[in-house]
XYZ file of C-alpha atoms in Angstrom:
414
model
C -85.879 20.919 -57.341
C -87.819 18.063 -58.958
C -91.094 19.825 -58.103
C -89.812 23.044 -59.634
C -88.849 21.265 -62.846
C -92.209 19.456 -63.027
C -94.165 22.668 -62.489
C -92.061 24.509 -65.023
C -92.417 21.820 -67.700
C -96.186 21.539 -67.097
C -96.626 25.300 -67.420
C -94.661 25.374 -70.661
C -96.571 22.411 -72.116
C -99.929 23.998 -71.279
C -98.829 27.234 -72.898
C -97.569 25.421 -75.965
C -100.747 23.376 -76.213
C -102.777 26.570 -76.378
C -100.630 27.856 -79.223
C -100.691 24.663 -81.258
C -104.474 24.468 -80.979
C -104.752 27.959 -82.535
C -105.187 27.937 -86.333
C -102.274 29.479 -88.149
C -104.530 31.120 -90.709
C -107.741 33.150 -90.396
C -109.947 34.790 -92.977
C -109.383 38.363 -91.926
C -106.430 40.454 -90.787
C -108.336 41.234 -87.586
C -108.585 37.527 -86.747
C -104.912 36.978 -87.474
C -103.916 40.000 -85.379
C -105.947 38.558 -82.532
C -104.241 35.182 -82.927
C -100.867 36.900 -83.101
C -101.606 38.707 -79.841
C -102.553 35.416 -78.194
C -99.344 33.749 -79.368
C -97.258 36.710 -78.185
C -98.882 36.528 -74.755
C -98.341 32.788 -74.551
C -94.767 33.064 -75.736
C -94.169 35.796 -73.167
C -95.327 33.358 -70.494
C -93.021 30.656 -71.863
C -90.089 33.080 -72.012
C -90.820 34.046 -68.438
C -90.585 30.353 -67.556
C -87.372 30.094 -69.564
C -85.999 33.039 -67.584
C -86.929 31.296 -64.331
C -85.375 28.078 -65.626
C -82.263 29.968 -66.711
C -81.910 31.429 -63.220
C -82.356 27.962 -61.729
C -79.795 26.519 -64.136
C -77.373 29.268 -63.129
C -77.888 28.383 -59.482
C -77.466 24.681 -60.233
C -74.303 25.392 -62.202
C -72.830 27.221 -59.221
C -73.832 24.282 -57.038
C -72.215 21.874 -59.495
C -69.011 23.923 -59.519
C -68.952 23.713 -55.736
C -69.583 19.962 -55.881
C -66.760 19.521 -58.395
C -64.392 21.461 -56.148
C -65.410 19.306 -53.178
C -64.937 16.191 -55.299
C -61.404 17.323 -56.125
C -60.702 17.925 -52.422
C -61.985 14.471 -51.517
C -59.789 12.949 -54.210
C -56.714 14.726 -52.818
C -57.696 13.756 -49.255
C -58.145 10.124 -50.281
C -54.693 10.060 -51.906
C -52.989 11.740 -48.939
C -54.727 9.533 -46.375
C -53.787 6.414 -48.338
C -50.144 7.541 -48.299
C -50.355 8.145 -44.540
C -51.940 4.730 -44.001
C -49.227 3.022 -46.067
C -46.480 4.838 -44.133
C -48.107 3.886 -40.823
C -48.242 0.249 -41.913
C -44.534 0.405 -42.793
C -43.749 2.037 -39.424
C -45.688 -0.710 -37.642
C -43.693 -3.418 -39.442
C -40.376 -1.686 -38.678
C -41.260 -1.149 -35.007
C -42.394 -4.768 -34.729
C -39.002 -5.900 -36.050
C -37.229 -3.674 -33.516
C -39.336 -5.066 -30.690
C -38.617 -8.626 -31.851
C -34.871 -7.928 -31.934
C -34.937 -6.307 -28.488
C -36.810 -9.278 -27.069
C -34.107 -11.608 -28.446
C -31.387 -9.444 -26.884
C -33.269 -9.390 -23.574
C -33.540 -13.177 -23.610
C -29.776 -13.536 -24.193
C -29.019 -11.089 -21.378
C -31.314 -12.972 -19.021
C -29.524 -16.254 -19.871
C -26.150 -14.619 -19.224
C -27.359 -13.197 -15.941
C -28.588 -16.607 -14.829
C -25.130 -18.032 -15.521
C -23.506 -15.135 -13.635
C -25.879 -15.763 -10.769
C -24.743 -19.400 -10.584
C -21.069 -18.328 -10.674
C -21.507 -15.839 -7.838
C -23.430 -18.347 -5.731
C -20.655 -20.909 -6.205
C -17.996 -18.348 -5.220
C -19.972 -17.309 -2.144
C -20.470 -20.958 -1.187
C -16.722 -21.657 -1.603
C -15.882 -18.632 0.496
C -18.202 -19.828 3.237
C -16.739 -23.316 3.223
C -13.202 -21.937 3.492
C -14.138 -19.678 6.416
C -14.359 -16.506 4.398
C -15.118 -12.996 5.537
C -18.355 -12.762 7.549
C -19.250 -9.382 6.048
C -19.252 -10.862 2.545
C -21.519 -13.728 3.656
C -24.007 -11.268 5.176
C -24.375 -9.672 1.740
C -25.792 -12.899 0.353
C -27.907 -13.719 3.390
C -29.422 -10.221 3.716
C -30.247 -9.554 0.056
C -33.892 -9.559 -1.030
C -33.168 -10.352 -4.686
C -30.330 -11.086 -7.047
C -30.218 -7.437 -8.113
C -30.099 -6.405 -4.442
C -27.321 -8.948 -3.872
C -25.200 -7.389 -6.658
C -25.685 -3.878 -5.269
C -24.753 -5.058 -1.733
C -21.786 -7.063 -2.912
C -20.291 -4.084 -4.776
C -20.431 -2.099 -1.551
C -18.367 -4.597 0.434
C -14.761 -3.395 0.446
C -13.226 -6.782 1.342
C -14.199 -8.508 -1.933
C -11.203 -9.563 -3.966
C -10.588 -7.817 -7.276
C -11.669 -10.843 -9.338
C -15.032 -10.943 -7.578
C -15.462 -7.187 -7.951
C -14.874 -7.439 -11.720
C -17.514 -10.143 -12.103
C -19.966 -8.134 -10.033
C -19.379 -4.943 -12.013
C -19.930 -6.756 -15.306
C -23.104 -8.292 -13.895
C -24.309 -4.879 -12.713
C -23.721 -3.425 -16.197
C -25.642 -6.307 -17.758
C -28.541 -5.688 -15.373
C -28.605 -1.986 -16.245
C -28.537 -2.820 -19.952
C -31.392 -5.265 -19.439
C -33.503 -2.606 -17.698
C -32.804 -0.127 -20.486
C -33.808 -2.587 -23.186
C -36.938 -3.592 -21.298
C -37.941 0.069 -20.968
C -37.232 0.569 -24.670
C -39.460 -2.375 -25.563
C -42.241 -1.040 -23.349
C -42.033 2.367 -25.032
C -42.007 0.916 -28.544
C -44.928 -1.369 -27.757
C -46.956 1.618 -26.520
C -46.052 3.523 -29.681
C -47.005 0.484 -31.722
C -50.433 0.334 -30.101
C -51.006 4.032 -30.889
C -49.986 3.513 -34.514
C -52.269 0.497 -34.879
C -55.187 2.437 -33.383
C -54.524 5.350 -35.720
C -54.321 3.010 -38.709
C -57.649 1.415 -37.756
C -59.187 4.891 -37.549
C -57.727 5.796 -40.960
C -59.109 2.623 -42.525
C -62.620 3.413 -41.300
C -62.460 7.037 -42.417
C -60.979 6.173 -45.814
C -63.952 3.926 -46.461
C -66.332 6.730 -45.389
C -64.554 9.274 -47.579
C -64.676 6.953 -50.582
C -68.404 6.398 -50.048
C -68.963 10.148 -49.803
C -66.882 10.750 -52.923
C -68.763 8.116 -54.961
C -72.158 9.475 -53.846
C -71.110 13.019 -54.731
C -69.876 11.949 -58.153
C -73.198 10.197 -58.888
C -75.236 13.164 -57.681
C -73.174 15.491 -59.859
C -73.680 13.289 -62.919
C -77.444 13.062 -62.333
C -77.814 16.824 -61.928
C -75.812 17.538 -65.071
C -78.061 15.182 -67.074
C -81.280 16.723 -65.693
C -80.018 20.245 -66.370
C -79.205 19.429 -69.964
C -82.590 17.760 -70.448
C -84.476 20.738 -69.002
C -82.484 23.222 -71.037
C -83.076 21.331 -74.283
C -86.808 20.989 -73.551
C -87.268 24.698 -72.873
C -85.322 25.710 -75.963
C -87.408 23.370 -78.125
C -90.660 24.828 -76.785
C -89.519 28.403 -77.315
C -88.365 27.558 -80.846
C -91.773 26.040 -81.657
C -93.576 29.154 -80.417
C -91.222 31.373 -82.367
C -92.002 29.422 -85.545
C -95.754 29.760 -84.921
C -95.391 33.495 -84.381
C -93.234 33.873 -87.481
C -95.740 31.946 -89.641
C -98.631 34.027 -88.387
C -96.763 37.282 -89.019
C -96.030 36.178 -92.581
C -99.708 35.338 -93.116
C -100.711 38.782 -91.890
C -98.184 40.359 -94.204
C -99.442 38.370 -97.190
C -103.085 39.192 -96.401
C -102.370 42.893 -96.130
C -100.431 42.789 -99.392
C -103.383 41.140 -101.118
C -105.849 43.761 -99.796
C -103.696 46.788 -100.518
C -102.820 47.336 -104.176
C -100.364 50.204 -103.682
C -98.586 49.232 -100.515
C -97.744 46.293 -98.399
C -98.117 46.200 -94.658
C -95.361 44.868 -92.601
C -96.041 43.243 -89.322
C -93.364 44.032 -86.841
C -92.256 41.140 -84.838
C -91.685 42.068 -81.230
C -88.054 42.271 -80.501
C -87.033 39.714 -78.042
C -85.533 41.249 -74.990
C -83.421 39.474 -72.565
C -83.712 40.285 -68.908
C -81.103 37.751 -67.957
C -78.463 39.249 -65.786
C -75.150 37.715 -64.989
C -75.325 36.256 -61.531
C -73.441 38.252 -58.984
C -71.631 36.516 -56.229
C -72.451 37.591 -52.731
C -69.588 39.179 -50.875
C -67.685 36.740 -48.756
C -68.862 36.909 -45.154
C -66.377 38.587 -42.886
C -65.300 36.432 -39.953
C -66.109 38.127 -36.670
C -64.474 35.717 -34.226
C -63.002 32.266 -33.852
C -66.444 30.652 -33.516
C -67.609 31.715 -36.994
C -64.374 32.187 -38.923
C -64.320 28.517 -39.994
C -67.834 28.553 -41.486
C -66.354 29.359 -44.901
C -64.932 25.815 -45.036
C -68.228 24.022 -44.346
C -68.930 21.988 -47.475
C -65.673 23.233 -49.006
C -63.077 21.119 -47.218
C -61.838 17.586 -46.679
C -60.125 15.781 -43.786
C -56.506 14.735 -44.324
C -54.469 13.014 -41.594
C -51.569 15.398 -40.939
C -53.048 17.957 -43.376
C -53.396 21.721 -42.959
C -49.739 22.306 -42.161
C -48.780 23.990 -45.426
C -50.193 26.961 -47.313
C -51.101 24.668 -50.210
C -53.220 22.437 -47.929
C -54.936 25.435 -46.347
C -55.677 26.987 -49.758
C -57.382 23.758 -50.813
C -59.286 23.333 -47.522
C -57.377 20.217 -46.431
C -57.210 20.010 -42.610
C -57.081 17.616 -39.710
C -58.708 18.551 -36.411
C -55.738 20.247 -34.726
C -54.522 22.164 -37.801
C -58.044 23.561 -38.329
C -58.158 24.843 -34.731
C -54.695 26.394 -35.225
C -55.840 28.070 -38.470
C -59.088 29.382 -36.947
C -57.302 31.035 -34.030
C -54.638 32.476 -36.341
C -57.423 34.261 -38.250
C -58.321 36.225 -35.114
C -54.709 36.998 -34.230
C -53.962 34.201 -31.757
C -50.851 32.057 -32.294
C -51.122 28.519 -30.899
C -47.487 27.592 -31.547
C -45.615 26.268 -34.597
C -48.039 25.055 -37.258
C -45.776 22.162 -38.249
C -45.940 20.540 -34.817
C -49.480 21.348 -33.681
C -51.436 18.362 -32.339
C -54.193 17.587 -29.876
C -51.432 16.996 -27.308
C -49.975 20.528 -27.750
C -53.418 22.161 -27.885
C -54.602 20.672 -24.596
C -51.723 22.522 -22.901
C -52.200 25.757 -24.890
C -54.493 27.510 -22.438
C -56.270 27.102 -19.107
C -58.420 24.082 -18.352
C -61.930 24.917 -17.149
C -64.866 22.837 -16.013
C -67.209 21.594 -18.722
C -70.047 23.204 -16.761
C -68.392 26.591 -17.450
C -67.885 25.902 -21.173
C -68.437 28.918 -23.427
C -68.088 29.665 -27.183
C -64.472 29.726 -28.298
C -63.267 27.087 -25.825
C -61.451 24.005 -27.117
C -63.256 20.708 -26.475
C -61.565 17.295 -26.583
C -62.831 13.825 -27.421
C -61.503 10.309 -26.872
C -61.734 8.764 -30.354
C -59.033 6.321 -31.434
C -56.977 7.396 -28.403
C -57.176 9.689 -25.369
C -57.739 13.287 -26.549
C -57.684 12.015 -30.142
C -59.974 14.789 -31.481
C -60.381 18.525 -30.817
C -62.855 21.200 -31.905
C -64.082 24.711 -31.036
C -67.251 25.039 -28.962
C -69.815 27.281 -30.690
C -72.572 27.161 -28.062
C -75.882 25.330 -27.846
C -74.172 21.985 -27.264
C -72.377 22.127 -30.639
C -68.803 22.487 -31.839
C -67.053 23.194 -35.142
C -64.051 21.168 -36.256
C -62.440 19.224 -39.065
C -64.364 15.957 -38.815
C -62.769 12.939 -40.464
C -65.964 11.921 -42.284
C -67.157 15.334 -43.518
C -64.318 17.849 -43.443
C -65.041 21.080 -41.558
C -68.540 20.865 -40.077
C -70.608 21.782 -37.027
C -71.480 18.728 -34.934
C -73.735 18.077 -31.949
C -71.849 17.071 -28.799
C -74.897 16.925 -26.539
C -76.200 13.657 -27.989
C -75.142 10.671 -30.058
C -71.575 9.813 -31.046
C -69.830 13.001 -29.914
C -71.574 13.014 -26.534
C -70.194 9.493 -25.941
C -66.691 10.556 -27.019
C -66.508 13.903 -25.144
C -64.106 13.373 -22.238
C -64.880 16.577 -20.318
C -61.587 18.315 -21.167
C -62.226 22.019 -21.950
C -59.379 24.465 -22.597
C -59.861 28.223 -22.673
C -57.357 30.108 -24.838
């Protein structure tokens, strides 16, 4: 583009220099007509350059409009991802509190169970010393653990009611302890997933902000250069028009001086405009799931949890799984409820095949912030299309670099 502008400006300046070096007055009408013809030819060249510049400005304007739209999408994506990050942080704090409370409850239960253990040992010891039932003593001697002892003791029919009550309460406490421990384990696993997702969001938010800032600067620079070029071309054309007008007036005056009965009028060539309103090319018709998403390349942004409403889709706001769902819906394939689609649901949506048998249209999975954390559609040639967190919808190479390292070999054929 810079080369085009430089060439264009140089051409115009050379043309203008030729005009300005031509005298605006000659001694005869023939000389002035010759000069007029030269100026007309030079101005025609300049106007041709203006036409070329006008076409380029039209193209740049369309490019700027696209950049502005992308800038708006990135702004929306940044806002939505910040909200998601803030909610995830709040969820992490709440889950951490729940885990802390459960750990306190577990500690109290363990203390109670230790006391119950001491009570039961004392009762068993007293029973032994008083010549108690042999079957009851075998329960204690044959148990492999305290939990096993409680289970065995409950099965002995000769235990007195008081002992049975203590044992049942202890058994209930043990069951409650196991439940709480399982709950803690589950919440801790969920907490780790949330932290990993938050870390991923933080990285991608920084990348999106960098992309947004760079795009805004590029847009500003292009707008300034366009205005400068436009003003320069208009000034040059205006100068040539003035030269032509002056020369035409001189010719008119000379003819009037030479002709006593009539005055000659020099006709100025009517400026004609060949500018045509730019026509937009018809939107390419999607032929299959591999190409249907191409319309969003450069016109979309990645939003965590995005693409699950018509508003998001209309604005090109997707995450990886919602984009895959949308792409397949465009070719008549329903991959389940849009509101609950995820990489987890998509990996069970079809038939798993070997990566060596991978073909265009297959779903490919990557281990990013977690196992199967990213999904895309294989397009062939070692590449896939998907909603990438740093670029929005784009085609990426999975045969080398980052995506090759992250590809986990999972391929699902729909």
